[in-house]
């Protein structure tokens, strides 16, 4: 099993190396649904559909474009993912994290992940960007389960500073300088795909979660295991447990909020 996982990683590394012409991207950036705006600011040199990567797969989620985009942003070489694979689509967790492991093996040192999430903390408003300060893994899965891949990292990696204080400080500075109202908080990852019950939201609030979603945490765990420095951002798309917001309202809020998140992410990339 470990051989098969390593074979997929090595194959993915070769494909990505071919895509970037041997240039090591300064960061891997995962852009969730409706959050592809960062790519507009990039000078794109090559693209690769997800399904072209052996061991990976096409994205089946509407609104997730499903391709890798390589290029530069303010001169910084960046590998972006338009969309991601989710466990709720039925993908095994090691497939979900293949791009992070391949990027780390390639020599890429930073992961920036974005997603849409439900807001739990009353202080969060729909359309606001929340920077992760920490996470709670409630997915019932972990990409490090099974024989440890020693080539990537240690058996028992610490997760106490999963989100880089350096990148958090950088993002805070960028948001404040732009006058952007960026929140900070704890993200809880659940398997989905159903949205939470009200009792589940009360539970998540009680255990310290500020926002809830169905992605990102496996990516962070795999990236930290492989030694990457990580930052993550949620666009608050709705009030969690209250999917009664008018759909138009949510779409408008997300559309209005997406440029703020894109600006912070682009600002970090420009400084790497
Ligand atoms: N719950 C879980 N995942 C989500 C939500 C939510 O309310 N909104 C967007 N992704």
Short mmCIF file of C-alpha atoms and ligand atoms in Angstrom, two decimals:
data_model
loop_
_atom_site.label_atom_id
_atom_site.label_comp_id
_atom_site.label_asym_id
_atom_site.label_seq_id
_atom_site.Cartn_x
_atom_site.Cartn_y
_atom_site.Cartn_z
CA UNK A 1 0.00 0.00 0.00
CA UNK A 2 2.77 2.40 0.95
CA UNK A 3 4.47 1.60 -2.36
CA UNK A 4 1.33 2.45 -4.28
CA UNK A 5 0.93 5.75 -2.43
CA UNK A 6 4.57 6.64 -3.05
CA UNK A 7 4.29 5.64 -6.71
CA UNK A 8 1.34 8.01 -7.14
CA UNK A 9 3.21 10.83 -5.42
CA UNK A 10 6.31 10.30 -7.56
CA UNK A 11 4.28 10.13 -10.74
CA UNK A 12 2.41 13.31 -9.77
CA UNK A 13 5.74 15.03 -9.05
CA UNK A 14 6.94 14.19 -12.57
CA UNK A 15 3.72 15.52 -14.14
CA UNK A 16 3.85 18.75 -12.13
CA UNK A 17 7.56 19.19 -12.89
CA UNK A 18 6.77 18.90 -16.59
CA UNK A 19 3.97 21.44 -16.13
CA UNK A 20 6.16 24.01 -14.37
CA UNK A 21 9.19 23.43 -16.58
CA UNK A 22 11.17 22.44 -13.50
CA UNK A 23 10.43 25.70 -11.66
CA UNK A 24 9.57 25.05 -8.01
CA UNK A 25 6.42 26.99 -7.11
CA UNK A 26 6.80 29.20 -4.05
CA UNK A 27 3.29 28.16 -2.94
CA UNK A 28 0.46 25.76 -3.67
CA UNK A 29 -2.83 27.65 -3.52
CA UNK A 30 -6.15 25.79 -3.33
CA UNK A 31 -9.04 27.92 -4.55
CA UNK A 32 -12.47 26.72 -3.44
CA UNK A 33 -15.79 27.22 -5.22
CA UNK A 34 -16.28 30.75 -6.49
CA UNK A 35 -12.87 31.74 -5.13
CA UNK A 36 -10.81 31.47 -8.31
CA UNK A 37 -10.27 35.25 -8.46
CA UNK A 38 -6.61 34.91 -7.48
CA UNK A 39 -5.93 33.29 -10.85
CA UNK A 40 -7.12 36.47 -12.63
CA UNK A 41 -4.14 38.28 -11.11
CA UNK A 42 -1.71 35.58 -12.34
CA UNK A 43 0.36 35.47 -15.46
CA UNK A 44 -0.55 31.91 -16.44
CA UNK A 45 2.01 29.76 -18.24
CA UNK A 46 0.43 26.29 -18.14
CA UNK A 47 -2.70 24.40 -17.09
CA UNK A 48 -3.39 20.74 -16.34
CA UNK A 49 -6.81 19.17 -15.74
CA UNK A 50 -7.08 17.24 -12.46
CA UNK A 51 -7.78 13.97 -14.27
CA UNK A 52 -4.44 14.20 -16.11
CA UNK A 53 -2.70 13.45 -12.80
CA UNK A 54 -2.53 9.66 -12.25
CA UNK A 55 -4.06 8.77 -8.89
CA UNK A 56 -6.07 11.99 -8.87
CA UNK A 57 -9.50 12.50 -10.50
CA UNK A 58 -11.83 14.95 -12.20
CA UNK A 59 -13.77 17.23 -9.88
CA UNK A 60 -17.46 16.43 -9.94
CA UNK A 61 -18.66 19.37 -7.87
CA UNK A 62 -20.46 22.11 -9.75
CA UNK A 63 -18.58 25.37 -9.36
CA UNK A 64 -15.24 23.55 -8.90
CA UNK A 65 -13.30 23.91 -12.11
CA UNK A 66 -10.89 21.02 -11.51
CA UNK A 67 -7.54 22.08 -12.91
CA UNK A 68 -4.03 23.04 -11.91
CA UNK A 69 -2.82 26.44 -13.09
CA UNK A 70 0.87 27.37 -12.99
CA UNK A 71 2.18 30.87 -13.42
CA UNK A 72 3.50 33.89 -11.61
CA UNK A 73 1.83 36.44 -9.37
CA UNK A 74 3.81 39.62 -8.78
CA UNK A 75 6.79 37.61 -10.04
CA UNK A 76 6.30 34.76 -7.55
CA UNK A 77 5.92 31.30 -9.15
CA UNK A 78 2.63 29.83 -7.92
CA UNK A 79 0.82 26.54 -8.50
CA UNK A 80 -2.92 27.11 -8.10
CA UNK A 81 -5.68 24.53 -7.92
CA UNK A 82 -9.03 25.66 -9.25
CA UNK A 83 -11.22 23.44 -7.10
CA UNK A 84 -10.28 20.38 -5.06
CA UNK A 85 -11.44 16.83 -4.44
CA UNK A 86 -13.65 16.24 -1.39
CA UNK A 87 -14.10 13.15 0.74
CA UNK A 88 -17.90 13.47 0.41
CA UNK A 89 -17.52 12.75 -3.32
CA UNK A 90 -16.30 9.30 -2.25
CA UNK A 91 -12.58 9.93 -2.74
CA UNK A 92 -10.21 8.22 -0.31
CA UNK A 93 -8.34 10.73 1.85
CA UNK A 94 -4.94 9.88 0.30
CA UNK A 95 -6.31 10.95 -3.10
CA UNK A 96 -7.63 14.23 -1.64
CA UNK A 97 -4.13 15.14 -0.40
CA UNK A 98 -2.06 13.90 -3.37
CA UNK A 99 -1.39 17.43 -4.72
CA UNK A 100 -0.08 18.63 -1.33
CA UNK A 101 2.27 15.66 -1.03
CA UNK A 102 3.44 16.04 -4.63
CA UNK A 103 3.99 19.79 -4.19
CA UNK A 104 5.94 19.24 -0.97
CA UNK A 105 8.10 16.59 -2.66
CA UNK A 106 8.67 19.04 -5.50
CA UNK A 107 10.17 21.45 -2.97
CA UNK A 108 7.15 23.74 -2.54
CA UNK A 109 7.23 25.10 1.01
CA UNK A 110 3.89 26.91 1.46
CA UNK A 111 0.23 25.85 1.23
CA UNK A 112 -2.55 28.41 1.15
CA UNK A 113 -6.04 26.88 1.20
CA UNK A 114 -9.39 28.60 0.73
CA UNK A 115 -12.96 27.39 1.01
CA UNK A 116 -16.55 28.41 1.61
CA UNK A 117 -17.88 27.69 5.11
CA UNK A 118 -20.86 28.16 7.35
CA UNK A 119 -20.44 30.78 10.05
CA UNK A 120 -21.08 29.64 13.64
CA UNK A 121 -19.67 32.49 15.77
CA UNK A 122 -22.33 35.23 15.95
CA UNK A 123 -19.64 37.84 15.23
CA UNK A 124 -19.10 36.45 11.72
CA UNK A 125 -21.18 37.87 8.90
CA UNK A 126 -22.05 36.31 5.57
CA UNK A 127 -19.53 37.45 2.95
CA UNK A 128 -16.74 37.95 5.48
CA UNK A 129 -13.36 36.24 5.18
CA UNK A 130 -12.23 34.25 8.23
CA UNK A 131 -8.54 33.40 8.52
CA UNK A 132 -7.94 30.07 10.30
CA UNK A 133 -6.13 30.31 13.61
CA UNK A 134 -6.70 26.60 14.26
CA UNK A 135 -8.91 23.67 13.28
CA UNK A 136 -10.88 20.76 14.73
CA UNK A 137 -10.80 17.58 12.67
CA UNK A 138 -14.22 15.90 12.91
CA UNK A 139 -14.07 14.26 9.49
CA UNK A 140 -13.53 10.80 10.90
CA UNK A 141 -10.57 10.43 8.56
CA UNK A 142 -6.92 11.39 8.58
CA UNK A 143 -4.48 11.30 5.64
CA UNK A 144 -1.75 9.99 7.97
CA UNK A 145 -3.66 6.78 8.81
CA UNK A 146 -1.72 3.65 7.83
CA UNK A 147 1.97 2.95 7.52
CA UNK A 148 3.85 6.24 7.77
CA UNK A 149 5.50 7.46 4.57
CA UNK A 150 8.91 8.24 6.07
CA UNK A 151 10.00 10.07 2.91
CA UNK A 152 7.34 12.70 3.69
CA UNK A 153 7.46 13.13 7.43
CA UNK A 154 7.38 11.65 10.91
CA UNK A 155 4.87 9.21 12.41
CA UNK A 156 3.52 11.62 15.05
CA UNK A 157 3.74 15.15 13.67
CA UNK A 158 2.78 18.01 15.99
CA UNK A 159 -0.29 19.99 14.95
CA UNK A 160 -0.15 22.69 17.64
CA UNK A 161 0.90 25.43 15.22
CA UNK A 162 -0.77 24.07 12.12
CA UNK A 163 -1.34 27.64 10.89
CA UNK A 164 1.89 29.58 10.51
CA UNK A 165 2.17 32.55 12.90
CA UNK A 166 4.35 34.22 10.25
CA UNK A 167 1.67 33.89 7.53
CA UNK A 168 -1.11 34.86 9.98
CA UNK A 169 0.78 38.06 10.86
CA UNK A 170 1.42 38.76 7.19
CA UNK A 171 -2.26 38.30 6.26
CA UNK A 172 -3.36 40.50 9.17
CA UNK A 173 -1.04 43.27 8.02
CA UNK A 174 -2.25 43.02 4.42
CA UNK A 175 -5.95 43.02 5.43
CA UNK A 176 -5.53 45.93 7.84
CA UNK A 177 -3.54 47.98 5.32
CA UNK A 178 -6.35 47.46 2.80
CA UNK A 179 -9.01 48.35 5.39
CA UNK A 180 -10.50 44.87 4.87
CA UNK A 181 -12.70 43.49 7.63
CA UNK A 182 -11.05 40.04 7.99
CA UNK A 183 -12.03 37.83 10.93
CA UNK A 184 -9.99 35.08 12.60
CA UNK A 185 -11.27 31.84 14.03
CA UNK A 186 -11.33 28.08 14.41
CA UNK A 187 -12.59 25.90 11.53
CA UNK A 188 -14.29 22.58 12.18
CA UNK A 189 -14.17 20.04 9.36
CA UNK A 190 -17.09 17.60 9.08
CA UNK A 191 -17.66 14.84 6.50
CA UNK A 192 -20.86 16.30 4.99
CA UNK A 193 -22.37 16.30 2.47
CA UNK A 194 -25.52 17.27 4.36
CA UNK A 195 -25.49 20.61 6.15
CA UNK A 196 -25.56 20.44 9.94
CA UNK A 197 -28.58 20.14 12.18
CA UNK A 198 -29.18 22.95 14.66
CA UNK A 199 -28.12 20.63 17.49
CA UNK A 200 -24.88 19.88 15.67
CA UNK A 201 -24.23 23.61 15.32
CA UNK A 202 -24.79 24.10 19.07
CA UNK A 203 -22.35 21.23 19.66
CA UNK A 204 -19.74 22.74 17.31
CA UNK A 205 -20.12 26.13 18.97
CA UNK A 206 -19.70 24.54 22.42
CA UNK A 207 -16.46 22.78 21.43
CA UNK A 208 -14.93 25.99 20.13
CA UNK A 209 -15.62 26.09 16.40
CA UNK A 210 -16.28 29.44 14.73
CA UNK A 211 -16.99 28.10 11.24
CA UNK A 212 -17.77 24.70 9.71
CA UNK A 213 -17.03 23.14 6.34
CA UNK A 214 -16.30 19.90 4.52
CA UNK A 215 -12.76 20.34 3.24
CA UNK A 216 -9.27 21.76 3.84
CA UNK A 217 -8.30 20.01 7.10
CA UNK A 218 -6.96 16.81 5.44
CA UNK A 219 -4.94 19.05 3.09
CA UNK A 220 -3.45 20.95 6.03
CA UNK A 221 -2.62 17.77 7.97
CA UNK A 222 -0.84 16.23 4.96
CA UNK A 223 0.99 19.48 4.20
CA UNK A 224 2.14 19.94 7.81
CA UNK A 225 3.26 16.29 7.92
CA UNK A 226 5.37 17.00 4.83
CA UNK A 227 6.85 20.14 6.40
CA UNK A 228 4.89 22.84 4.54
CA UNK A 229 4.01 26.18 6.13
CA UNK A 230 0.24 26.67 5.98
CA UNK A 231 -2.43 29.35 5.96
CA UNK A 232 -6.16 28.91 5.29
CA UNK A 233 -9.15 31.17 4.75
CA UNK A 234 -12.92 30.61 4.75
CA UNK A 235 -15.39 32.78 2.97
CA UNK A 236 -18.45 32.73 5.22
CA UNK A 237 -21.18 31.71 2.78
CA UNK A 238 -24.11 31.29 5.16
CA UNK A 239 -25.11 31.15 8.79
CA UNK A 240 -24.44 27.49 9.72
CA UNK A 241 -27.55 25.50 10.54
CA UNK A 242 -29.79 28.20 9.08
CA UNK A 243 -29.93 27.42 5.40
CA UNK A 244 -32.94 29.70 5.18
CA UNK A 245 -30.91 32.66 3.88
CA UNK A 246 -32.23 33.54 0.47
CA UNK A 247 -29.96 31.95 -2.09
CA UNK A 248 -29.61 35.31 -3.88
CA UNK A 249 -28.51 36.95 -0.64
CA UNK A 250 -25.82 34.30 -0.08
CA UNK A 251 -24.58 34.48 -3.67
CA UNK A 252 -24.33 38.27 -3.51
CA UNK A 253 -22.54 38.15 -0.16
CA UNK A 254 -20.03 35.62 -1.49
CA UNK A 255 -19.53 37.59 -4.68
CA UNK A 256 -18.96 40.77 -2.65
CA UNK A 257 -16.61 39.04 -0.21
CA UNK A 258 -14.52 37.00 -2.66
CA UNK A 259 -12.31 39.94 -3.80
CA UNK A 260 -11.29 40.63 -0.18
CA UNK A 261 -10.09 37.06 0.23
CA UNK A 262 -8.40 37.10 -3.19
CA UNK A 263 -6.63 40.34 -2.22
CA UNK A 264 -5.26 38.87 1.00
CA UNK A 265 -4.10 35.67 -0.71
CA UNK A 266 -2.50 37.62 -3.58
CA UNK A 267 -0.83 39.90 -1.02
CA UNK A 268 0.75 36.91 0.76
CA UNK A 269 1.93 35.40 -2.54
CA UNK A 270 3.54 38.67 -3.58
CA UNK A 271 5.58 38.66 -0.36
CA UNK A 272 6.82 35.07 -0.50
N1 LIG B 1 -21.80 23.73 6.68
C1 LIG B 1 -20.82 22.95 6.17
N2 LIG B 1 -20.15 23.27 5.07
C2 LIG B 1 -20.45 24.42 4.46
C3 LIG B 1 -21.44 25.28 4.94
C4 LIG B 1 -22.16 24.91 6.13
O1 LIG B 1 -23.07 25.62 6.60
N3 LIG B 1 -21.50 26.34 4.09
C5 LIG B 1 -20.54 26.14 3.14
N4 LIG B 1 -19.90 24.98 3.36
#
